[in-house]
Tab-separated table of C-alpha atoms in Angstrom:
chain	number	residue	atom	x	y	z
A	1	MET	CA	-0.071	-0.530	-0.274
A	2	SER	CA	1.782	2.869	-0.896
A	3	GLY	CA	1.418	6.396	1.010
A	4	ASN	CA	0.144	9.325	0.152
A	5	ILE	CA	2.148	11.955	0.451
A	6	GLN	CA	-0.121	12.677	-3.129
A	7	LEU	CA	-3.007	14.319	-0.694
A	8	LEU	CA	-0.526	15.775	1.667
A	9	SER	CA	1.509	17.828	-2.217
A	10	ASP	CA	-2.635	18.515	-2.176
A	11	THR	CA	-3.542	20.151	0.957
A	12	LEU	CA	-0.485	22.594	0.641
A	13	ALA	CA	-1.519	23.513	-3.163
A	14	GLY	CA	-4.968	24.004	-2.073
A	15	ALA	CA	-4.648	26.311	0.765
A	16	LYS	CA	-2.194	28.890	-1.341
A	17	ALA	CA	-5.323	27.937	-4.428
A	18	GLU	CA	-7.340	29.601	-1.986
A	19	GLY	CA	-4.718	33.016	-0.742
A	20	ARG	CA	-3.886	31.670	2.037
A	21	SER	CA	-1.314	29.302	4.279
A	22	ALA	CA	-1.665	26.427	6.174
A	23	LEU	CA	-2.651	25.242	9.131
A	24	ILE	CA	-0.062	22.402	10.780
A	25	ALA	CA	-0.892	20.880	14.018
A	26	TYR	CA	1.461	18.865	16.452
A	27	LEU	CA	0.545	16.745	18.707
A	28	PRO	CA	2.132	13.453	20.721
A	29	ALA	CA	0.913	10.105	20.602
A	30	GLY	CA	-0.985	8.654	24.012
A	31	PHE	CA	-0.842	12.138	25.554
A	32	PRO	CA	-2.855	12.379	27.612
A	33	THR	CA	-3.410	8.288	26.827
A	34	VAL	CA	-3.555	6.662	23.632
A	35	ASP	CA	-7.122	6.808	23.082
A	36	GLY	CA	-7.439	10.440	24.113
A	37	GLY	CA	-4.413	11.417	21.469
A	38	ILE	CA	-6.457	9.844	18.727
A	39	GLU	CA	-9.734	12.168	20.139
A	40	ALA	CA	-7.420	14.934	20.330
A	41	VAL	CA	-6.115	14.686	16.298
A	42	LYS	CA	-9.174	14.369	15.741
A	43	ALA	CA	-10.171	17.380	16.763
A	44	VAL	CA	-7.987	19.673	15.409
A	45	LEU	CA	-8.199	18.639	12.198
A	46	GLU	CA	-12.466	19.046	13.269
A	47	GLY	CA	-11.354	22.484	14.377
A	48	GLY	CA	-9.943	23.100	11.075
A	49	ALA	CA	-6.224	22.494	11.043
A	50	ASP	CA	-5.449	21.350	7.635
A	51	VAL	CA	-2.137	18.939	8.613
A	52	VAL	CA	-0.975	16.568	11.870
A	53	GLU	CA	1.830	15.776	12.964
A	54	VAL	CA	1.719	12.868	15.180
A	55	GLY	CA	4.973	13.051	18.163
A	56	LEU	CA	6.530	9.988	18.593
A	57	PRO	CA	7.393	10.601	22.144
A	58	HIS	CA	10.673	10.383	23.444
A	59	SER	CA	12.546	10.296	26.782
A	60	ASP	CA	15.068	13.008	25.760
A	61	PRO	CA	13.113	15.153	23.437
A	62	VAL	CA	15.950	17.186	22.980
A	63	LEU	CA	14.389	19.543	20.587
A	64	ASP	CA	11.283	19.819	22.373
A	65	GLY	CA	10.671	22.146	25.039
A	66	PRO	CA	9.531	21.742	28.760
A	67	VAL	CA	5.161	21.479	27.406
A	68	ILE	CA	5.731	18.543	24.550
A	69	GLN	CA	8.575	16.674	26.612
A	70	THR	CA	5.837	16.964	30.251
A	71	ALA	CA	3.458	15.412	27.473
A	72	ASP	CA	5.781	12.716	25.824
A	73	ASP	CA	6.789	11.890	29.678
A	74	ILE	CA	3.116	11.638	29.707
A	75	ALA	CA	3.189	9.172	27.476
A	76	LEU	CA	6.214	7.389	27.685
A	77	ARG	CA	4.819	6.207	31.688
A	78	GLY	CA	1.344	5.180	29.656
A	79	GLY	CA	3.483	2.747	28.077
A	80	VAL	CA	2.841	4.036	24.408
A	81	ARG	CA	4.410	2.260	21.546
A	82	ILE	CA	5.833	2.318	18.139
A	83	ALA	CA	2.688	0.278	17.188
A	84	ASP	CA	0.647	3.485	19.546
A	85	VAL	CA	2.001	6.027	16.942
A	86	MET	CA	0.830	4.136	13.077
A	87	ARG	CA	-2.792	3.316	15.146
A	88	THR	CA	-2.406	7.059	16.175
A	89	VAL	CA	-2.355	7.641	12.849
A	90	ARG	CA	-4.765	5.080	11.084
A	91	GLU	CA	-7.825	5.738	13.105
A	92	ALA	CA	-6.882	9.567	12.090
A	93	TYR	CA	-6.784	9.508	8.080
A	94	ARG	CA	-9.810	7.363	8.084
A	95	ALA	CA	-12.244	9.701	10.455
A	96	THR	CA	-11.099	12.490	8.635
A	97	GLY	CA	-9.068	11.627	5.118
A	98	LYS	CA	-6.471	14.408	6.444
A	99	PRO	CA	-2.742	14.793	5.550
A	100	ILE	CA	-1.529	13.030	8.794
A	101	LEU	CA	2.472	12.602	9.284
A	102	VAL	CA	4.767	11.554	11.959
A	103	MET	CA	7.378	13.512	13.248
A	104	THR	CA	10.015	11.769	15.215
A	105	TYR	CA	13.480	11.079	16.464
A	106	TRP	CA	16.143	8.853	14.239
A	107	ASN	CA	17.046	6.790	16.790
A	108	PRO	CA	13.211	5.028	17.060
A	109	ILE	CA	13.570	4.415	13.799
A	110	ASP	CA	17.044	3.030	13.101
A	111	ARG	CA	16.652	0.112	16.692
A	112	TYR	CA	12.648	-0.765	14.601
A	113	GLY	CA	13.726	-1.278	11.128
A	114	VAL	CA	13.848	1.998	8.916
A	115	GLU	CA	11.398	-0.427	5.407
A	116	ARG	CA	9.043	-1.797	8.831
A	117	PHE	CA	8.909	1.703	9.664
A	118	THR	CA	7.627	3.353	6.567
A	119	ALA	CA	6.114	-0.532	5.450
A	120	GLU	CA	3.286	0.225	7.893
A	121	LEU	CA	3.735	3.887	8.294
A	122	ALA	CA	1.772	4.288	4.329
A	123	GLU	CA	0.062	1.122	6.125
A	124	ALA	CA	-2.155	2.977	8.410
A	125	GLY	CA	-2.262	6.007	6.030
A	126	GLY	CA	0.337	8.328	6.155
A	127	ALA	CA	2.063	11.209	4.321
A	128	GLY	CA	5.581	11.395	5.659
A	129	CYS	CA	8.113	11.733	8.336
A	130	ILE	CA	9.833	15.010	10.160
A	131	LEU	CA	13.273	13.428	10.802
A	132	PRO	CA	14.658	16.282	13.210
A	133	ASP	CA	17.084	14.689	14.222
A	134	LEU	CA	19.057	12.338	10.818
A	135	PRO	CA	21.009	14.409	8.825
A	136	VAL	CA	21.416	14.569	4.759
A	137	GLN	CA	23.809	13.097	4.262
A	138	GLU	CA	22.651	10.004	6.004
A	139	SER	CA	19.863	9.941	4.182
A	140	ALA	CA	19.535	7.934	1.559
A	141	LEU	CA	18.302	4.030	2.978
A	142	TRP	CA	15.498	6.247	4.680
A	143	ARG	CA	14.981	7.777	1.738
A	144	GLU	CA	15.479	5.071	-0.884
A	145	HIS	CA	12.383	3.156	1.938
A	146	ALA	CA	9.952	6.275	2.347
A	147	GLU	CA	10.408	6.962	-1.395
A	148	LYS	CA	9.478	3.523	-1.842
A	149	HIS	CA	5.906	3.443	-0.434
A	150	GLY	CA	5.207	6.859	-1.070
A	151	LEU	CA	6.003	9.384	2.136
A	152	ALA	CA	7.720	12.263	2.531
A	153	THR	CA	10.485	12.739	3.861
A	154	ILE	CA	10.872	16.387	5.782
A	155	PHE	CA	14.023	17.414	6.889
A	156	VAL	CA	14.186	20.450	8.677
A	157	VAL	CA	16.480	24.056	8.584
A	158	ALA	CA	17.037	26.742	10.595
A	159	PRO	CA	18.092	30.483	11.738
A	160	SER	CA	22.222	29.048	11.714
A	161	SER	CA	22.052	26.766	7.536
A	162	LYS	CA	24.092	28.418	5.011
A	163	ASP	CA	23.024	28.830	1.798
A	164	GLU	CA	25.271	25.609	0.532
A	165	ARG	CA	23.433	24.008	3.303
A	166	LEU	CA	19.868	25.163	2.655
A	167	ALA	CA	20.302	23.519	-1.528
A	168	GLU	CA	21.736	20.632	-0.370
A	169	ILE	CA	18.584	20.387	2.369
A	170	THR	CA	16.498	21.775	-0.362
A	171	ALA	CA	16.967	18.938	-2.755
A	172	ALA	CA	16.929	16.061	-0.626
A	173	GLY	CA	13.541	17.117	0.553
A	174	SER	CA	9.133	16.693	-0.465
A	175	GLY	CA	6.357	17.202	0.812
A	176	PHE	CA	7.295	20.499	2.732
A	177	LEU	CA	10.059	21.410	4.221
A	178	TYR	CA	10.022	22.848	7.972
A	179	ALA	CA	12.211	26.592	8.850
A	180	ALA	CA	12.546	26.359	12.278
A	181	SER	CA	13.474	29.495	14.006
A	182	LEU	CA	14.694	28.653	17.338
A	183	MET	CA	15.619	32.306	18.325
A	184	GLY	CA	12.206	32.821	20.061
A	185	VAL	CA	13.541	33.208	24.088
A	186	THR	CA	16.291	35.459	22.543
A	187	GLY	CA	14.566	38.974	20.933
A	188	THR	CA	11.414	40.656	20.276
A	189	ARG	CA	8.612	38.636	18.636
A	190	GLU	CA	9.465	41.449	15.339
A	191	SER	CA	12.666	40.587	15.837
A	192	VAL	CA	12.268	36.849	15.617
A	193	GLY	CA	9.561	37.314	12.971
A	194	GLU	CA	12.213	38.798	10.464
A	195	GLN	CA	14.933	35.507	11.246
A	196	ALA	CA	11.984	33.841	9.801
A	197	GLN	CA	10.584	35.975	7.282
A	198	ASP	CA	14.618	35.812	5.483
A	199	LEU	CA	15.030	31.782	6.634
A	200	VAL	CA	12.350	31.626	3.902
A	201	ARG	CA	13.655	33.320	1.440
A	202	ARG	CA	17.035	31.986	2.002
A	203	THR	CA	15.238	28.297	1.156
A	204	ARG	CA	12.912	29.441	-1.859
A	205	ALA	CA	15.891	30.789	-3.624
A	206	THR	CA	17.993	27.714	-3.030
A	207	GLY	CA	14.978	26.880	-6.315
A	208	THR	CA	12.365	24.139	-5.022
A	209	GLY	CA	8.983	23.802	-5.854
A	210	LEU	CA	8.576	22.670	-1.876
A	211	PRO	CA	6.322	25.082	0.412
A	212	VAL	CA	8.156	26.609	3.421
A	213	CYS	CA	6.047	26.751	6.626
A	214	VAL	CA	7.251	27.788	9.240
A	215	GLY	CA	7.584	26.411	13.090
A	216	LEU	CA	8.040	29.774	14.983
A	217	GLY	CA	6.756	28.730	18.777
A	218	VAL	CA	2.924	31.119	17.664
A	219	SER	CA	0.060	30.618	19.896
A	220	ASN	CA	-2.538	33.240	19.211
A	221	ARG	CA	-4.350	34.018	15.671
A	222	ALA	CA	-2.625	37.211	15.788
A	223	GLN	CA	0.944	35.343	15.656
A	224	ALA	CA	-0.175	32.261	12.773
A	225	ALA	CA	-1.407	35.702	10.550
A	226	GLU	CA	1.762	37.043	10.712
A	227	VAL	CA	3.379	34.064	10.201
A	228	ALA	CA	0.856	33.556	6.843
A	229	GLY	CA	2.074	36.756	5.622
A	230	PHE	CA	5.547	35.135	3.821
A	231	ALA	CA	4.611	31.051	5.090
A	232	ASP	CA	3.434	28.576	3.226
A	233	GLY	CA	2.057	26.443	6.215
A	234	VAL	CA	2.246	27.695	10.267
A	235	ILE	CA	2.905	25.108	12.456
A	236	VAL	CA	2.123	25.744	15.933
A	237	GLY	CA	2.560	22.402	18.712
A	238	SER	CA	2.894	23.327	21.748
A	239	ALA	CA	0.015	25.682	22.274
A	240	PHE	CA	-1.852	22.434	21.751
A	241	VAL	CA	-0.346	20.164	24.089
A	242	LYS	CA	-0.503	22.788	26.552
A	243	ARG	CA	-4.344	23.322	25.954
A	244	MET	CA	-4.831	19.389	26.905
A	245	LEU	CA	-2.977	19.367	29.811
A	246	ASP	CA	-4.510	22.508	31.680
A	247	ALA	CA	-8.036	21.289	30.747
A	248	PRO	CA	-9.628	19.392	33.899
A	249	ASP	CA	-10.078	16.105	32.910
A	250	GLU	CA	-9.954	14.754	28.840
A	251	ALA	CA	-13.676	16.337	27.330
A	252	ALA	CA	-12.407	19.618	27.647
A	253	GLY	CA	-8.634	19.289	26.911
A	254	LEU	CA	-10.560	18.036	23.998
A	255	THR	CA	-12.884	21.234	23.309
A	256	ALA	CA	-9.847	23.103	23.735
A	257	VAL	CA	-7.712	22.562	21.113
A	258	ARG	CA	-10.806	22.004	18.888
A	259	GLU	CA	-11.272	25.726	19.986
A	260	LEU	CA	-7.652	27.089	19.438
A	261	ALA	CA	-7.252	25.101	15.464
A	262	GLY	CA	-10.779	26.821	14.122
A	263	ASP	CA	-9.424	30.814	15.605
A	264	LEU	CA	-5.411	29.423	14.681
A	265	ALA	CA	-7.630	29.166	10.957
A	266	LYS	CA	-9.013	32.091	11.193
A	267	GLY	CA	-5.446	32.913	11.561
A	268	VAL	CA	-3.503	31.771	8.116
A	269	ARG	CA	-6.711	33.331	6.536
A	270	GLY	CA	-5.374	36.334	7.181
A	271	GLN	CA	-8.246	37.161	9.364
A	272	ALA	CA	-6.321	38.558	12.669
């Protein structure tokens, strides 16, 4: 069975045709429980997200902040496994028909087996994988199997990436490019926006035809509208996870993430 890379590409192209950015949400599998996590993914898609990244919880999520680390810890203590991640992808895709990605560090895939992981993700209806710590020069095996199974390989670029490195990454990626601005804690929002905008500009200058989507710590409609002004997609993670963490119970959490998705969906349409 082939994965859904084409669905991902069509979804991003559809958003562009509507004159807007796509809204891409992130939630970890197994949080607050496996069943609860599946319902949360469905809720953000029903609320207005175009794409969801399902996080594979990791014991040492070095690129994630404390909010996502807390959720990962809850999922891991609950016994979440890769099979649960695949189930989350399968059920969310079947319920909504929207593109579902997995975001994971490389070690779990390496241990699980690249062929096994890609085959199972495609069978579940997944659209691809975001691999933040897999170097492009070490990605040939992954890309071979991902392409065979119809899955996108989404690499992460950062403000520190030199132009030559950006060209290497954009040439190897598929689906879209994840532009991560990690400077949000050090400057004003205006300077962060300029930095992210410059990264998008430099990434597009490599000649890539891939959409460039920005993860910037966006948490509200106004910020989504700001990033949507220069990016093909707006990626939101911690804000959704925090809504779930802060909710008094699971039902309230689902309502909260559904409402946030709706608010952010207005933002990516320029309704600040």
